[in-house]
Short mmCIF file of C-alpha atoms and ligand atoms in Angstrom, two decimals:
data_model
loop_
_atom_site.label_atom_id
_atom_site.label_comp_id
_atom_site.label_asym_id
_atom_site.label_seq_id
_atom_site.Cartn_x
_atom_site.Cartn_y
_atom_site.Cartn_z
CA MET A 1 64.96 101.95 110.49
CA ILE A 2 65.71 101.45 106.90
CA PRO A 3 63.82 104.55 105.45
CA TYR A 4 61.27 104.24 102.76
CA GLY A 5 63.47 106.99 101.18
CA ARG A 6 65.97 109.81 102.31
CA GLN A 7 67.92 112.11 100.92
CA SER A 8 72.01 111.86 99.91
CA ILE A 9 74.47 114.92 100.97
CA THR A 10 77.89 114.96 100.39
CA ASP A 11 80.62 116.99 101.39
CA ALA A 12 80.18 119.36 98.04
CA ASP A 13 76.35 119.97 98.49
CA ILE A 14 77.46 121.23 102.23
CA GLN A 15 80.39 123.65 100.60
CA ALA A 16 77.38 124.99 97.96
CA VAL A 17 75.41 125.86 100.93
CA LYS A 18 78.11 127.27 103.13
CA GLU A 19 79.36 129.18 100.01
CA VAL A 20 76.00 131.16 99.78
CA LEU A 21 75.79 131.42 103.82
CA GLN A 22 79.09 133.40 103.80
CA SER A 23 77.95 135.23 100.38
CA ASP A 24 75.74 138.65 100.35
CA PHE A 25 72.65 136.80 99.34
CA LEU A 26 71.07 134.25 101.47
CA THR A 27 67.92 134.78 99.03
CA GLN A 28 67.08 136.47 95.67
CA GLY A 29 70.59 136.46 94.89
CA PRO A 30 72.11 134.71 91.96
CA ALA A 31 72.02 131.14 93.27
CA VAL A 32 68.10 130.53 92.43
CA PRO A 33 68.69 131.78 88.67
CA ARG A 34 71.45 129.72 88.34
CA PHE A 35 69.36 126.64 89.47
CA GLU A 36 66.53 127.66 87.38
CA ALA A 37 68.72 127.90 84.22
CA ALA A 38 70.65 124.16 85.09
CA VAL A 39 67.33 122.64 85.44
CA ALA A 40 66.16 124.29 82.25
CA LEU A 41 68.92 123.30 80.20
CA ARG A 42 69.06 119.64 81.68
CA CYS A 43 64.88 119.18 81.24
CA ASP A 44 65.18 120.98 77.83
CA ALA A 45 62.64 123.54 78.83
CA PRO A 46 62.69 127.14 78.15
CA HIS A 47 61.35 128.58 81.02
CA ALA A 48 62.12 127.25 84.88
CA VAL A 49 60.51 129.41 87.90
CA ALA A 50 61.96 127.93 91.12
CA VAL A 51 59.54 128.04 94.41
CA SER A 52 59.41 127.15 98.21
CA SER A 53 57.34 123.65 97.28
CA ALA A 54 56.19 121.60 94.79
CA THR A 55 52.71 122.70 96.69
CA ALA A 56 53.40 126.26 96.11
CA ALA A 57 54.51 125.73 91.92
CA LEU A 58 51.13 123.75 91.47
CA HIS A 59 49.11 126.58 93.03
CA ILE A 60 50.87 129.40 91.06
CA ALA A 61 50.51 127.13 87.92
CA CYS A 62 46.88 126.67 88.55
CA LEU A 63 46.69 130.33 88.86
CA ALA A 64 48.83 131.75 85.95
CA LEU A 65 46.40 128.75 83.31
CA GLY A 66 43.55 131.04 84.56
CA VAL A 67 41.86 128.14 87.14
CA GLY A 68 39.36 129.89 89.20
CA PRO A 69 36.00 129.99 90.72
CA GLY A 70 33.53 127.85 88.71
CA ASP A 71 36.00 125.81 87.15
CA TRP A 72 36.92 121.76 87.05
CA VAL A 73 40.15 120.25 87.68
CA TRP A 74 40.98 116.67 87.37
CA THR A 75 43.47 114.57 88.91
CA SER A 76 44.39 111.21 89.59
CA PRO A 77 43.13 110.04 93.19
CA ILE A 78 46.28 107.95 93.92
CA THR A 79 48.25 110.85 94.87
CA PHE A 80 49.62 113.38 97.24
CA VAL A 81 46.83 115.69 98.44
CA ALA A 82 48.90 118.57 97.04
CA SER A 83 47.87 117.54 93.54
CA ALA A 84 44.09 118.37 94.05
CA ASN A 85 44.43 121.27 97.15
CA CYS A 86 45.75 123.08 94.60
CA ALA A 87 42.81 123.66 92.94
CA LEU A 88 40.60 124.21 95.79
CA TYR A 89 43.13 127.06 96.66
CA CYS A 90 41.91 128.90 93.31
CA GLY A 91 38.38 128.34 94.23
CA ALA A 92 37.96 125.71 91.71
CA ARG A 93 36.28 122.44 92.39
CA VAL A 94 38.15 118.88 92.14
CA ASP A 95 37.27 115.88 90.50
CA PHE A 96 39.08 112.66 89.82
CA VAL A 97 39.86 109.97 87.00
CA ASP A 98 40.52 106.66 88.29
CA ILE A 99 43.85 104.82 87.67
CA ASP A 100 45.40 102.10 85.66
CA PRO A 101 46.63 99.69 88.63
CA GLU A 102 48.93 98.45 86.44
CA THR A 103 50.99 101.69 86.75
CA GLY A 104 49.20 103.89 89.64
CA ASN A 105 49.02 106.37 86.18
CA MET A 106 45.75 108.35 85.53
CA SER A 107 43.59 105.84 83.41
CA ILE A 108 43.48 107.05 79.69
CA ASP A 109 40.06 105.08 79.25
CA GLU A 110 38.56 106.49 82.21
CA LEU A 111 39.63 109.92 81.26
CA VAL A 112 38.08 109.44 77.72
CA SER A 113 34.90 108.34 79.01
CA LYS A 114 35.01 110.52 81.99
CA LEU A 115 35.72 113.49 79.13
CA GLU A 116 32.95 112.56 77.56
CA ALA A 117 30.37 112.34 80.23
CA ALA A 118 31.54 115.70 81.00
CA GLU A 119 30.74 117.27 77.38
CA ARG A 120 27.48 116.14 77.69
CA LEU A 121 27.02 117.76 81.06
CA GLY A 122 28.93 120.98 80.14
CA THR A 123 31.16 120.21 83.09
CA LEU A 124 34.63 119.83 81.13
CA PRO A 125 37.66 121.00 83.00
CA LYS A 126 39.47 123.71 82.71
CA VAL A 127 42.88 121.50 83.50
CA VAL A 128 43.75 118.53 83.79
CA ILE A 129 47.08 117.16 86.08
CA PRO A 130 48.23 113.81 85.55
CA VAL A 131 50.81 112.85 87.83
CA HIS A 132 53.98 110.73 86.67
CA PHE A 133 53.21 108.10 89.91
CA SER A 134 56.80 106.60 91.34
CA GLY A 135 58.45 108.09 88.83
CA GLN A 136 56.77 106.36 85.58
CA PRO A 137 55.82 108.84 83.13
CA CYS A 138 51.80 108.97 81.96
CA ASP A 139 50.55 108.96 78.48
CA MET A 140 51.23 111.94 77.99
CA LYS A 141 50.84 111.91 73.93
CA ALA A 142 47.35 110.79 74.84
CA ILE A 143 46.74 112.74 77.37
CA HIS A 144 47.61 116.14 74.98
CA ALA A 145 45.77 114.75 71.98
CA LEU A 146 42.71 114.79 74.17
CA SER A 147 43.47 118.25 75.67
CA GLN A 148 43.82 119.46 72.07
CA GLN A 149 39.72 117.60 71.44
CA TYR A 150 37.90 118.90 74.53
CA GLY A 151 40.10 122.31 74.66
CA PHE A 152 41.63 121.62 78.70
CA SER A 153 45.27 122.49 79.77
CA VAL A 154 47.76 120.15 81.15
CA ILE A 155 49.87 120.51 83.90
CA GLU A 156 52.20 117.10 84.64
CA ASP A 157 52.56 116.68 88.76
CA ALA A 158 56.18 115.34 88.11
CA SER A 159 56.65 115.39 91.52
CA HIS A 160 58.19 111.83 91.56
CA ALA A 161 59.52 111.89 87.71
CA VAL A 162 62.82 114.56 88.09
CA GLY A 163 65.34 113.03 85.81
CA GLY A 164 62.80 110.42 83.90
CA LEU A 165 62.73 110.29 80.16
CA TYR A 166 59.09 109.94 78.04
CA GLU A 167 59.64 108.67 74.98
CA GLY A 168 63.36 110.18 74.90
CA THR A 169 62.59 113.18 75.96
CA ALA A 170 63.15 114.63 79.30
CA VAL A 171 60.41 114.79 81.70
CA GLY A 172 60.14 118.42 82.73
CA ALA A 173 60.22 119.75 79.22
CA SER A 174 57.01 120.32 78.90
CA VAL A 175 56.14 119.03 75.01
CA TYR A 176 52.74 117.73 75.76
CA SER A 177 51.48 120.01 78.31
CA ASP A 178 51.52 123.65 79.83
CA ILE A 179 53.58 123.40 82.75
CA SER A 180 55.54 120.64 84.50
CA ILE A 181 56.09 120.61 88.24
CA PHE A 182 58.82 119.31 90.31
CA SER A 183 59.38 118.73 93.95
CA PHE A 184 62.67 118.59 95.82
CA HIS A 185 61.66 117.41 98.90
CA PRO A 186 64.36 114.86 100.33
CA VAL A 187 62.20 111.86 99.93
CA LYS A 188 62.53 112.82 96.30
CA ILE A 189 64.50 112.34 93.68
CA ILE A 190 67.08 115.60 94.16
CA THR A 191 66.61 117.51 97.02
CA THR A 192 66.48 121.43 98.57
CA ALA A 193 65.40 120.63 101.66
CA GLU A 194 61.88 122.19 100.54
CA GLY A 195 61.33 123.23 97.41
CA GLY A 196 59.88 122.87 93.72
CA MET A 197 59.89 123.94 90.26
CA ALA A 198 57.61 124.91 87.44
CA LEU A 199 59.05 124.46 84.10
CA THR A 200 57.07 125.49 80.67
CA ARG A 201 57.76 126.36 77.10
CA ASN A 202 55.36 129.36 77.22
CA SER A 203 56.92 132.58 78.22
CA ALA A 204 53.98 134.39 79.19
CA LEU A 205 52.78 131.64 81.32
CA ALA A 206 56.82 131.53 83.04
CA GLU A 207 56.15 135.54 83.09
CA LYS A 208 52.98 134.82 85.36
CA MET A 209 54.33 132.83 87.74
CA GLN A 210 57.60 134.64 88.65
CA LEU A 211 54.64 137.38 88.95
CA LEU A 212 53.06 135.38 91.65
CA ARG A 213 56.00 133.65 93.02
CA THR A 214 57.19 136.63 94.39
CA HIS A 215 53.50 139.26 95.57
CA GLY A 216 52.76 140.09 92.32
CA ILE A 217 55.21 142.59 92.55
CA THR A 218 57.33 143.33 89.60
CA ARG A 219 60.48 145.93 89.42
CA ASN A 220 60.42 145.65 84.89
CA ALA A 221 59.39 149.00 83.86
CA GLU A 222 58.04 147.29 81.07
CA GLU A 223 55.59 145.81 82.54
CA MET A 224 54.25 148.85 84.62
CA SER A 225 51.14 150.62 84.66
CA LYS A 226 53.31 153.92 84.29
CA ALA A 227 56.76 155.48 84.25
CA PRO A 228 58.47 154.43 87.58
CA ASP A 229 59.05 157.53 90.51
CA GLY A 230 61.84 156.74 90.72
CA PRO A 231 64.90 153.52 90.78
CA TRP A 232 63.01 152.54 94.27
CA TYR A 233 60.12 151.84 92.38
CA TYR A 234 58.13 148.26 92.02
CA GLU A 235 54.24 147.95 91.51
CA GLN A 236 51.88 145.22 92.33
CA LEU A 237 49.74 143.86 88.98
CA ASP A 238 48.39 141.24 90.94
CA LEU A 239 47.41 139.58 94.56
CA GLY A 240 50.95 137.08 94.68
CA PHE A 241 52.61 134.81 97.16
CA ASN A 242 55.92 135.08 99.39
CA TYR A 243 56.83 131.26 97.19
CA ARG A 244 60.54 132.32 97.20
CA MET A 245 63.38 129.42 97.05
CA THR A 246 66.25 130.76 99.14
CA ASP A 247 69.73 131.33 97.46
CA MET A 248 70.93 127.93 99.94
CA GLN A 249 68.10 125.66 98.68
CA ALA A 250 69.19 126.67 94.93
CA ALA A 251 72.71 125.87 95.95
CA LEU A 252 72.20 122.50 97.17
CA GLY A 253 69.71 121.80 94.13
CA LEU A 254 72.12 122.86 91.95
CA SER A 255 75.05 120.54 93.66
CA GLN A 256 72.47 117.88 93.99
CA LEU A 257 71.81 118.26 90.10
CA ALA A 258 74.93 117.00 89.34
CA ARG A 259 74.01 113.72 90.50
CA LEU A 260 71.11 113.21 89.43
CA ASP A 261 71.91 110.67 86.57
CA GLN A 262 74.02 108.72 89.15
CA PHE A 263 70.82 108.58 91.66
CA ILE A 264 68.43 107.29 88.93
CA SER A 265 70.99 105.03 87.65
CA ARG A 266 71.13 103.53 90.90
CA ARG A 267 67.52 103.58 91.81
CA HIS A 268 67.41 101.24 88.77
CA GLU A 269 69.62 99.03 89.98
CA ILE A 270 68.09 98.29 93.17
CA ALA A 271 64.40 98.43 91.67
CA GLU A 272 66.18 95.65 89.23
CA GLN A 273 67.54 93.45 92.27
CA TYR A 274 63.85 93.93 93.74
CA ASP A 275 62.63 92.72 90.63
CA SER A 276 64.72 89.30 90.71
CA LEU A 277 64.63 88.88 94.88
CA LEU A 278 60.58 89.31 94.16
CA ALA A 279 60.51 86.40 91.76
CA GLY A 280 58.04 83.71 92.89
CA LEU A 281 56.74 85.85 95.85
CA PRO A 282 52.62 86.28 96.01
CA VAL A 283 53.47 89.86 94.78
CA ALA A 284 53.67 92.22 91.82
CA SER A 285 55.23 95.17 91.14
CA LEU A 286 54.17 98.17 89.14
CA ARG A 287 54.86 97.83 84.75
CA ARG A 288 57.49 99.69 83.68
CA GLU A 289 56.77 100.94 80.19
CA GLU A 290 59.39 100.42 77.53
CA ASN A 291 58.95 104.10 75.65
CA SER A 292 59.71 105.96 78.91
CA TYR A 293 62.39 105.90 81.71
CA SER A 294 61.11 105.89 84.87
CA ALA A 295 62.93 107.97 87.42
CA LEU A 296 61.83 105.35 90.45
CA HIS A 297 60.84 107.87 93.33
CA LEU A 298 58.89 104.84 94.97
CA TYR A 299 59.17 100.98 94.39
CA ILE A 300 55.79 99.69 94.97
CA LEU A 301 54.60 96.43 95.61
CA LYS A 302 51.05 94.94 94.99
CA LEU A 303 50.43 92.14 97.47
CA ASN A 304 48.10 89.31 96.03
CA LEU A 305 46.07 89.22 98.89
CA SER A 306 43.92 85.83 97.86
CA ARG A 307 47.46 84.35 97.71
CA ILE A 308 48.54 85.30 101.23
CA SER A 309 47.00 84.10 104.76
CA VAL A 310 47.76 87.26 106.01
CA THR A 311 46.81 91.26 105.50
CA ARG A 312 48.34 94.19 104.32
CA ARG A 313 48.37 95.78 107.60
CA GLU A 314 49.97 92.95 109.20
CA VAL A 315 52.72 92.63 106.52
CA PHE A 316 53.49 96.62 106.93
CA GLU A 317 53.60 96.04 110.86
CA ALA A 318 55.74 92.70 110.69
CA MET A 319 58.13 94.79 108.43
CA ARG A 320 58.20 97.78 110.39
CA GLN A 321 58.67 95.68 113.72
CA ALA A 322 61.87 94.28 111.59
CA GLY A 323 63.25 97.81 110.82
CA VAL A 324 62.08 98.31 107.82
CA GLY A 325 60.22 101.70 107.18
CA VAL A 326 57.91 100.44 104.24
CA GLN A 327 55.21 102.97 103.56
CA VAL A 328 51.93 103.36 101.73
CA HIS A 329 51.54 105.61 98.38
CA TYR A 330 48.58 106.28 98.58
CA ILE A 331 45.72 106.69 100.78
CA PRO A 332 43.36 107.57 97.89
CA VAL A 333 42.44 111.75 97.90
CA HIS A 334 38.88 111.34 97.60
CA LEU A 335 38.68 109.02 100.74
CA GLN A 336 40.40 111.98 103.08
CA PRO A 337 37.45 113.29 105.40
CA PHE A 338 38.55 116.78 104.12
CA TYR A 339 37.27 115.63 100.59
CA ARG A 340 34.47 113.35 102.04
CA ASN A 341 33.21 116.32 103.44
CA LEU A 342 33.12 117.50 99.82
CA GLY A 343 31.10 114.91 98.60
CA PHE A 344 33.19 111.95 97.60
CA LYS A 345 32.39 108.47 98.78
CA LYS A 346 33.79 104.73 99.01
CA GLY A 347 33.24 103.37 95.82
CA ASP A 348 33.81 106.26 93.50
CA PHE A 349 37.10 105.38 91.88
CA PRO A 350 37.06 101.60 92.64
CA ALA A 351 40.34 101.02 90.83
CA ALA A 352 42.44 103.32 92.85
CA GLU A 353 40.66 102.05 96.14
CA LYS A 354 41.98 98.27 95.16
CA PHE A 355 44.88 99.07 94.31
CA TYR A 356 45.33 100.98 97.73
CA GLU A 357 43.96 98.02 99.75
CA GLN A 358 47.12 96.11 97.99
CA ILE A 359 50.11 98.44 98.16
CA ILE A 360 53.19 98.49 100.22
CA SER A 361 56.21 100.55 99.19
CA LEU A 362 59.47 99.45 99.88
CA PRO A 363 62.74 101.23 100.69
CA ILE A 364 64.52 102.87 97.37
CA TYR A 365 67.01 105.62 97.72
CA PRO A 366 70.69 105.88 96.41
CA THR A 367 72.33 104.98 99.60
CA LEU A 368 70.00 102.05 100.14
CA SER A 369 73.33 99.54 100.20
CA ASP A 370 72.85 95.79 99.02
CA ASP A 371 72.90 94.27 102.63
CA GLU A 372 69.95 96.53 103.71
CA GLN A 373 68.01 95.64 100.47
CA GLU A 374 68.79 92.14 101.23
CA GLN A 375 67.67 92.43 104.71
CA VAL A 376 64.19 94.13 103.15
CA ILE A 377 63.83 91.11 101.70
CA ILE A 378 63.96 88.86 104.14
CA ALA A 379 61.36 90.67 106.36
CA LEU A 380 59.05 90.40 103.55
CA ARG A 381 59.44 86.71 103.08
CA GLU A 382 58.90 86.66 106.69
CA ALA A 383 56.03 88.91 106.88
CA LEU A 384 54.10 86.94 103.71
CA GLY A 385 54.89 83.91 105.49
CA CYS A 386 57.30 82.49 102.99
CA GLY A 387 60.01 81.69 105.33
CA ALA A 388 63.88 83.11 104.27
CA ASP A 389 64.01 79.70 101.36
CA ALA A 390 60.69 79.31 100.79
C1 LIG B 401 55.76 115.31 97.45
C2 LIG B 401 54.94 115.72 95.95
C3 LIG B 401 53.70 116.87 96.71
C4 LIG B 401 54.11 117.99 97.07
O1 LIG B 401 55.60 118.47 97.35
P1 LIG B 401 55.94 119.55 98.14
O2 LIG B 401 57.48 120.06 97.24
O3 LIG B 401 56.23 118.54 99.76
O4 LIG B 401 55.55 120.63 98.63
C5 LIG B 401 52.73 116.98 95.38
N1 LIG B 401 52.51 116.04 94.38
C6 LIG B 401 53.08 114.75 94.56
C7 LIG B 401 52.62 113.54 93.50
C8 LIG B 401 54.28 114.52 95.28
O5 LIG B 401 54.72 113.20 95.45
#
């Protein structure tokens, strides 16, 4: 089966992990700060906090921004559940902003009208979490301007967008947000197996997140409530977690980072090839904005269901039968049973729901070969009933 995404691991990656395994520190050693510094440099952000997953990063980012009971956090319904769950971890309430079906990103028009209504009702969000869906950055300038006008904080869920650019600036630089989050899960752009990172320009937020990732404990005398009892002394200042990344993971991430540009340019080659191979088929791909460079984590197809005689499910199953591991990104979060139990229902976010019914993710990852890509297109044509030469 050709998967929709997979990691690329070289001998250099293996060697980097092996060196850590043979060193004194498997965790809490020098590889983690080295990886953080390299990502910070690469993304032009002064602070980077490595953690055990993007989910953990979203959680401590919300906490660092003061999210708690009584607060609202808004995100996109077309995302992985973690983008919304992080607010619930903090005891806050979640709501969603419907999408722009051309990109799958949070719609700015919807955000504006929802903010106007929330202002009247006194339910403005504490934090908005735009998701750079498929790797395409959201309109961060517009979101930033709204955050200033309405007084909310912004966390960019850039899990799909490591290595992308927004108006020439690296995603993660957090110029138009408070914190940006990366995921290093194996299907994402670079991997540490499990892993994530929170980037920020704000040193107080960085310190807070550093504290929260390791039990709320500090060994820095300057932060303590009193003079240390002795060299062994540490203080717990907050209720934190063990969200640490290991040195093995960080070493893998550092080694992967060296190939980030290569990975993304290969993803662009694959996407351009898909664009041309799909011409004339009853499908559309997502808009790629002129002012940005997508990391192309996903290549999403929208089926033109009125022009084909098969259902999305039939297309999906036929492609799986043909050995192509297509996927669907995402089931709208508000339609998950857990979120329905919170009061959300079908019809709440119609653009997201319609999008969900049309989409299929095609395989895209750096080691996908031209032959495999050909196989994907043949399988797609057959599944759509468009024949080999139609
Ligand atoms: C993958 C993903 C996450 C969660 O990442 P983990 O590192 O697996 O915790 C969060 N948000 C989005 C949009 C994702 O795609």
